[in-house]
Coordinates of C-alpha atoms in Angstrom, one line a residue:
Chain S
M1 CA 8.2 370.8 56.5
S2 CA 7.8 367.3 55.1
D3 CA 4.1 367.8 54.7
D4 CA 4.8 371.1 52.8
L5 CA 6.9 369.1 50.5
R6 CA 4.2 366.5 50.0
D7 CA 1.6 369.1 49.3
R8 CA 3.9 370.9 46.9
L9 CA 4.6 367.7 45.1
A10 CA 0.9 366.9 45.0
R11 CA 0.3 370.1 43.2
L12 CA 2.5 368.8 40.3
D13 CA 0.1 365.8 39.9
P14 CA -1.1 365.8 36.3
M15 CA -4.0 363.5 37.2
S16 CA -5.2 365.2 40.4
A17 CA -8.8 364.5 41.6
D18 CA -10.3 367.3 39.5
V19 CA -9.2 365.7 36.2
P20 CA -12.0 363.4 35.2
V21 CA -11.5 359.7 34.5
E22 CA -13.9 357.0 33.3
P23 CA -16.3 356.4 36.2
V24 CA -16.7 352.7 37.3
T25 CA -20.5 353.1 36.8
S26 CA -20.3 354.1 33.1
E27 CA -21.5 351.8 30.4
T28 CA -18.0 351.4 29.0
S29 CA -16.6 350.5 32.4
R30 CA -19.4 348.0 33.0
R31 CA -18.7 346.3 29.7
L32 CA -15.0 346.0 30.6
L33 CA -15.8 344.5 34.0
E34 CA -18.3 342.1 32.5
K35 CA -15.8 341.0 30.0
V36 CA -13.2 340.4 32.7
M37 CA -15.7 338.5 34.8
S38 CA -16.7 336.3 31.9
T39 CA -13.1 335.1 31.6
Q40 CA -13.1 331.4 32.3
L41 CA -10.9 330.1 35.1
K42 CA -10.7 326.5 34.2
D43 CA -7.2 326.1 35.3
R44 CA -4.6 328.7 35.7
S45 CA -2.6 328.1 32.6
A46 CA -5.7 327.6 30.4
S47 CA -7.3 330.8 31.7
R48 CA -4.1 332.7 30.9
R49 CA -4.1 331.6 27.3
S50 CA -7.8 332.3 26.8
T51 CA -7.6 335.8 28.4
R52 CA -4.6 336.6 26.3
S53 CA -6.2 335.8 23.0
A54 CA -9.4 337.5 24.1
W55 CA -7.7 340.7 25.2
A56 CA -4.6 340.8 23.1
L57 CA -2.7 341.7 26.2
P58 CA 0.6 343.3 26.0
A59 CA 2.2 340.4 27.9
A60 CA 1.4 338.2 24.9
A61 CA 3.2 340.6 22.6
V62 CA 6.2 340.5 24.9
A63 CA 6.2 336.7 24.9
A64 CA 6.2 336.6 21.2
L65 CA 9.1 339.0 20.9
V66 CA 11.4 337.4 23.4
I67 CA 14.0 335.3 21.9
A68 CA 15.3 332.6 24.2
I69 CA 19.0 332.3 23.9
G70 CA 20.3 328.9 23.2
G71 CA 17.2 327.4 24.8
V72 CA 17.9 329.3 28.0
I73 CA 14.8 330.8 29.5
G74 CA 14.3 334.5 29.5
L75 CA 13.7 336.9 32.3
G76 CA 13.3 340.4 31.0
I77 CA 15.3 343.1 32.8
S78 CA 13.0 345.9 33.9
S79 CA 14.6 349.2 34.5
D80 CA 11.1 350.5 35.1
D81 CA 11.9 354.1 35.6
G82 CA 15.6 353.6 35.0
P83 CA 17.9 351.5 37.0
T84 CA 18.9 352.7 40.4
A85 CA 22.2 352.3 42.2
A86 CA 20.7 350.0 44.8
T87 CA 18.0 347.9 43.2
L88 CA 17.8 345.9 40.0
E89 CA 14.5 344.6 38.9
L90 CA 14.2 341.5 36.8
N91 CA 11.0 340.1 35.4
A92 CA 10.1 336.4 35.2
P93 CA 8.8 335.1 31.9
A94 CA 5.4 333.9 31.1
E95 CA 5.4 330.1 31.3
D96 CA 4.9 329.7 27.6
M97 CA 8.2 331.7 27.1
M98 CA 10.1 328.8 28.7
A99 CA 12.1 326.8 26.3
S100 CA 13.9 323.6 26.6
C101 CA 17.1 323.6 28.5
I102 CA 20.7 323.1 27.4
M103 CA 23.3 321.2 29.3
F104 CA 24.9 323.2 32.0
S105 CA 28.6 323.9 32.0
P106 CA 30.6 326.8 33.6
E107 CA 31.7 327.7 30.0
D108 CA 28.1 328.0 28.9
L109 CA 27.3 329.9 32.0
A110 CA 30.0 332.4 31.3
R111 CA 28.8 332.7 27.7
V112 CA 25.1 333.3 28.4
A113 CA 25.5 335.6 31.4
D114 CA 26.5 339.2 31.7
I115 CA 25.0 339.5 35.1
A116 CA 25.6 336.9 37.8
F117 CA 25.2 337.1 41.6
E118 CA 24.5 335.2 44.7
G119 CA 21.7 336.6 46.9
T120 CA 19.5 335.8 49.8
V121 CA 15.7 336.0 49.5
T122 CA 14.6 338.8 51.9
S123 CA 10.9 338.8 50.9
L124 CA 8.3 337.0 48.9
N125 CA 5.6 339.5 48.2
G126 CA 2.8 338.8 45.8
S127 CA 4.5 338.2 42.6
T128 CA 7.8 339.7 43.6
V129 CA 10.9 338.1 45.1
T130 CA 13.4 340.4 46.6
L131 CA 17.0 339.2 47.1
S132 CA 19.7 340.9 49.0
V133 CA 22.9 340.5 47.1
D134 CA 25.7 338.6 48.9
T135 CA 28.2 338.4 46.0
W136 CA 28.4 339.9 42.6
F137 CA 30.2 337.7 40.2
K138 CA 29.7 339.8 37.1
G139 CA 28.0 342.8 35.7
G140 CA 26.7 345.0 38.6
D141 CA 27.0 346.4 42.0
Y142 CA 23.4 346.4 43.1
T143 CA 22.7 345.6 46.7
E144 CA 19.2 344.4 46.0
V145 CA 17.5 342.6 43.2
M146 CA 13.8 342.2 42.7
L147 CA 12.5 339.3 40.6
D148 CA 9.0 339.9 39.3
A149 CA 6.7 337.4 37.9
P150 CA 4.0 339.2 35.9
L151 CA 1.8 336.2 35.8
G152 CA 2.3 335.3 39.5
M153 CA 4.6 333.3 41.5
E154 CA 3.9 330.1 39.5
A155 CA 6.1 331.3 36.7
L156 CA 9.0 331.9 39.1
I157 CA 8.4 328.8 41.1
G158 CA 8.3 326.9 37.8
G159 CA 11.9 327.7 37.4
I160 CA 13.3 328.1 40.9
P161 CA 11.7 327.2 44.2
F162 CA 12.3 330.5 46.1
E163 CA 12.1 330.5 49.9
A164 CA 12.7 333.4 52.2
G165 CA 16.1 333.3 53.9
S166 CA 17.6 330.9 51.3
Q167 CA 20.5 331.7 49.0
Y168 CA 20.3 331.5 45.2
L169 CA 22.7 331.9 42.4
I170 CA 21.2 334.0 39.6
S171 CA 22.6 334.7 36.1
A172 CA 21.2 337.0 33.5
Q173 CA 22.0 338.3 30.1
A174 CA 21.0 341.8 29.1
G175 CA 17.3 341.6 28.6
T176 CA 17.4 337.9 29.5
V177 CA 17.9 336.1 32.8
N178 CA 18.6 332.4 32.7
Y179 CA 16.7 329.6 34.3
C180 CA 17.3 326.0 33.4
G181 CA 20.3 325.3 35.6
F182 CA 21.8 328.7 35.0
S183 CA 20.1 330.0 38.1
G184 CA 19.0 328.2 41.1
P185 CA 19.4 327.4 44.8
S186 CA 23.0 327.8 46.1
T187 CA 25.0 324.7 46.9
P188 CA 28.8 324.6 47.4
E189 CA 29.2 322.8 44.0
Y190 CA 27.0 325.3 42.2
R191 CA 28.8 328.3 43.7
A192 CA 32.1 326.7 42.7
A193 CA 30.7 326.5 39.1
F194 CA 29.8 330.2 39.2
Q195 CA 33.2 331.1 40.6
R196 CA 34.8 329.0 37.8
A197 CA 32.7 330.6 35.2
F198 CA 33.4 334.1 36.2
G199 CA 36.9 333.7 37.5
G200 CA 35.8 334.6 41.1
Chain I
M1 CA -14.4 326.9 36.9
V2 CA -17.1 329.4 37.8
R3 CA -16.6 331.8 40.7
P4 CA -19.1 331.6 43.5
A5 CA -21.3 334.6 44.2
D6 CA -19.3 335.9 47.1
E7 CA -16.2 336.0 45.0
I8 CA -18.0 337.8 42.3
N9 CA -19.1 340.3 44.9
R10 CA -15.6 340.7 46.2
F11 CA -14.3 341.3 42.6
E12 CA -17.0 344.0 42.1
Q13 CA -16.2 345.5 45.4
I14 CA -12.4 345.7 44.6
A15 CA -13.1 346.9 41.1
S16 CA -15.3 349.8 42.4
E17 CA -12.6 350.7 44.8
V18 CA -9.6 350.6 42.4
F19 CA -11.1 351.5 39.0
E20 CA -10.7 355.3 39.2
P21 CA -7.5 355.6 41.2
L22 CA -5.9 353.0 38.9
Q23 CA -6.7 355.1 35.9
R24 CA -5.1 358.0 37.5
Y25 CA -2.0 355.9 38.4
L26 CA -1.7 354.7 34.9
L27 CA -2.3 358.0 33.2
R28 CA 0.3 359.6 35.3
R29 CA 2.9 357.2 33.9
A30 CA 1.8 356.1 30.5
S31 CA 0.1 357.1 27.3
R32 CA -3.7 356.8 27.1
Q33 CA -3.5 353.7 25.0
D34 CA -1.0 352.0 27.2
A35 CA -3.0 353.0 30.3
E36 CA -6.1 351.4 28.8
D37 CA -4.3 348.2 27.9
A38 CA -2.8 348.1 31.4
L39 CA -6.1 348.7 33.1
S40 CA -7.6 345.7 31.4
E41 CA -4.7 343.6 32.3
V42 CA -4.7 344.7 36.0
L43 CA -8.4 343.9 36.2
L44 CA -7.9 340.5 34.7
T45 CA -5.1 339.9 37.2
V46 CA -7.5 340.9 40.0
W47 CA -10.1 338.5 38.7
R48 CA -7.6 335.6 38.4
R49 CA -5.9 336.2 41.7
L50 CA -8.7 337.3 44.0
E51 CA -7.4 334.9 46.7
D52 CA -4.0 336.6 46.7
I53 CA -5.2 340.2 47.3
P54 CA -4.7 341.5 50.8
Q55 CA -8.0 342.5 52.4
D56 CA -6.9 345.9 53.5
R57 CA -4.5 346.8 50.7
A58 CA -6.3 346.0 47.5
L59 CA -5.4 349.3 45.9
P60 CA -1.7 349.2 46.6
W61 CA -1.7 345.6 45.5
C62 CA -3.3 346.7 42.2
Y63 CA -0.8 349.6 41.8
G64 CA 2.0 346.9 42.1
V65 CA 0.4 344.9 39.3
A66 CA 0.0 348.1 37.3
R67 CA 3.6 349.0 37.8
R68 CA 4.8 345.6 36.5
T69 CA 2.4 345.7 33.6
L70 CA 3.7 349.1 32.5
A71 CA 7.3 347.8 32.9
N72 CA 6.4 344.9 30.6
Q73 CA 4.8 347.2 28.1
R74 CA 7.9 349.3 28.0
R75 CA 10.1 346.3 27.6
G76 CA 7.9 345.0 24.8
Q77 CA 7.9 348.3 23.0
R78 CA 11.6 348.6 23.4
R79 CA 12.1 345.1 22.0
G80 CA 9.7 345.9 19.2
L81 CA 12.0 348.7 18.2
R82 CA 14.9 346.2 18.3
L83 CA 16.8 348.3 20.8
V84 CA 19.4 346.5 22.6
E85 CA 18.6 346.8 26.2
K86 CA 21.4 347.2 28.6
L87 CA 21.4 347.4 32.3
H88 CA 22.5 350.9 32.4
S89 CA 20.5 352.1 29.5
E90 CA 18.7 355.4 29.4
P91 CA 15.6 355.5 31.5
I92 CA 12.3 355.3 29.6
R93 CA 10.8 358.8 29.4
H94 CA 7.5 359.4 30.9
H95 CA 4.5 360.3 28.8
V96 CA 3.1 362.6 31.4
D97 CA 4.4 366.1 31.1
L98 CA 5.5 367.1 34.6
S99 CA 5.2 370.8 33.6
V100 CA 1.4 370.7 33.7
G101 CA -0.5 372.2 36.6
D102 CA 0.2 375.5 38.2
G103 CA 3.9 375.0 37.5
D104 CA 6.7 374.7 40.1
P105 CA 9.8 374.7 37.9
D106 CA 12.2 374.4 40.9
L107 CA 10.4 371.4 42.2
E108 CA 10.1 369.8 38.8
A109 CA 13.8 370.3 38.1
A110 CA 14.6 368.9 41.5
L111 CA 12.4 365.9 41.0
Q112 CA 13.8 365.2 37.5
S113 CA 17.3 365.3 38.9
L114 CA 16.6 362.3 41.2
D115 CA 17.0 358.8 40.1
G116 CA 14.0 356.8 38.9
A117 CA 13.4 354.9 42.1
D118 CA 13.5 358.0 44.3
R119 CA 11.2 359.8 41.9
E120 CA 8.7 356.9 41.9
I121 CA 8.6 356.6 45.7
L122 CA 7.9 360.4 45.9
R123 CA 5.2 360.1 43.4
L124 CA 3.6 357.2 45.2
W125 CA 3.8 359.2 48.4
A126 CA 2.5 362.6 47.1
W127 CA 0.4 361.7 44.1
E128 CA -1.1 358.4 45.1
Q129 CA -1.0 359.6 48.7
L130 CA 0.4 356.3 50.0
E131 CA 2.1 355.6 53.3
P132 CA 5.3 353.5 53.6
R133 CA 3.4 350.4 54.3
E134 CA 1.4 350.8 51.1
I135 CA 4.5 351.8 49.1
A136 CA 6.1 348.6 50.3
T137 CA 3.2 346.6 48.8
V138 CA 3.4 348.4 45.5
M139 CA 7.2 348.0 45.2
G140 CA 7.6 344.6 46.8
L141 CA 9.7 346.0 49.6
T142 CA 9.6 345.4 53.3
V143 CA 7.9 348.2 55.3
N144 CA 11.3 349.1 56.8
A145 CA 12.9 349.3 53.4
A146 CA 10.1 351.5 52.0
T147 CA 10.2 353.8 55.1
L148 CA 14.0 354.2 54.7
R149 CA 13.8 354.8 50.9
L150 CA 11.0 357.3 51.3
S151 CA 12.9 359.2 53.9
R152 CA 16.1 359.2 51.8
A153 CA 14.2 360.3 48.7
R154 CA 12.6 363.2 50.6
K155 CA 16.0 364.2 51.9
R156 CA 17.5 364.1 48.4
L157 CA 14.7 366.2 47.0
A158 CA 15.0 368.7 49.8
E159 CA 18.8 368.9 49.2
Q160 CA 18.2 369.5 45.5
L161 CA 15.7 372.2 46.2
S162 CA 18.0 374.0 48.6
R163 CA 20.8 373.7 46.1
Q164 CA 18.6 375.5 43.5
D165 CA 17.6 378.1 46.0
S166 CA 21.2 379.0 46.7
R167 CA 21.7 379.8 43.0
P168 CA 21.8 383.4 41.9
A169 CA 18.5 385.2 41.7
G170 CA 17.2 385.5 38.2
H171 CA 18.3 382.0 37.3
K172 CA 15.8 380.3 39.5
R173 CA 12.7 381.6 41.2
V174 CA 12.5 381.7 44.9
K175 CA 10.6 378.8 46.4
G176 CA 8.2 380.8 48.5
T177 CA 6.6 382.9 45.8
K178 CA 4.8 380.1 44.1
E179 CA 3.5 378.5 47.3
H180 CA 1.8 381.7 48.2
R181 CA 0.4 382.0 44.7
D182 CA -1.4 378.6 45.1
E183 CA -3.2 379.6 48.2

């Protein structure tokens, strides 16, 4: 029964194996791979910058278009295929999207956040951090949130030192999630500030 | 920093393995131009992060990078259009027309009625032919969570299909007829 369903779904595949794609051995493909391999890896941040300019990657365009709100650092909200009832996905910024921080206050937190929750890290997988939500303070009812760092964990760790099993308070504004003191590891004081900000 | 020969070999090996399936993955979900941009970006990520790629799951790992790359593109495009993005905004429409192929309108309708995450899990399962462990790698889930979500998505799809089958004849075609036709 289930295999029937899988086969039936597979027949809807618009890119099934009989649709040709560029073979890895073609001249175009070789050129692309050579270009990738000629990318310098001096240090991580330098290689990022050089590859961006060389390839005009979409990530660079995103970085340029993001507007940091009041100096708060942006995490784009990715609905990917549309938000689900259970999982919210948030993307970490490229490092060069990080701006200077403003002073933290519960009033400012309330002002810059339309999403706020406390969650426990359930997995750190590649560039993705998954949190199981313990408390929603504002703006959602998701049970799980995924934070995704398109350029790797460094970008996330640059803002918040995520560890599996630890609790974090995260705030976000539509299209922008906030670092710089507006999200971080849970402490009783910090939680109290979130509660004060959102009247919880 | 220059990569030693064994790392260059590893990159070549991974690139040969993922190059064609990645194109399929991307073209199922994005326009040709976006797919090409994303392919370059995924390969660059493979090159930069060779050390992070699991030995036995290079392809699902790359699908995961591709998934996030497409999500970034969509976000960038949406921002470029100055749309205000909201949490509960309309899902971004897919470029791939699901009505291609031999046609299975009942299944297409059932698939479209599911939410985006269910649909994506089912596509990874049936189009990329991934097992829960690999789906977990792509979506950054635990294997347990991926297994559970796949099973729920299959159940929801089956429920949708049986709901359609119970509609009056003439409105929807009966499921069995198309399956025989494909044989």
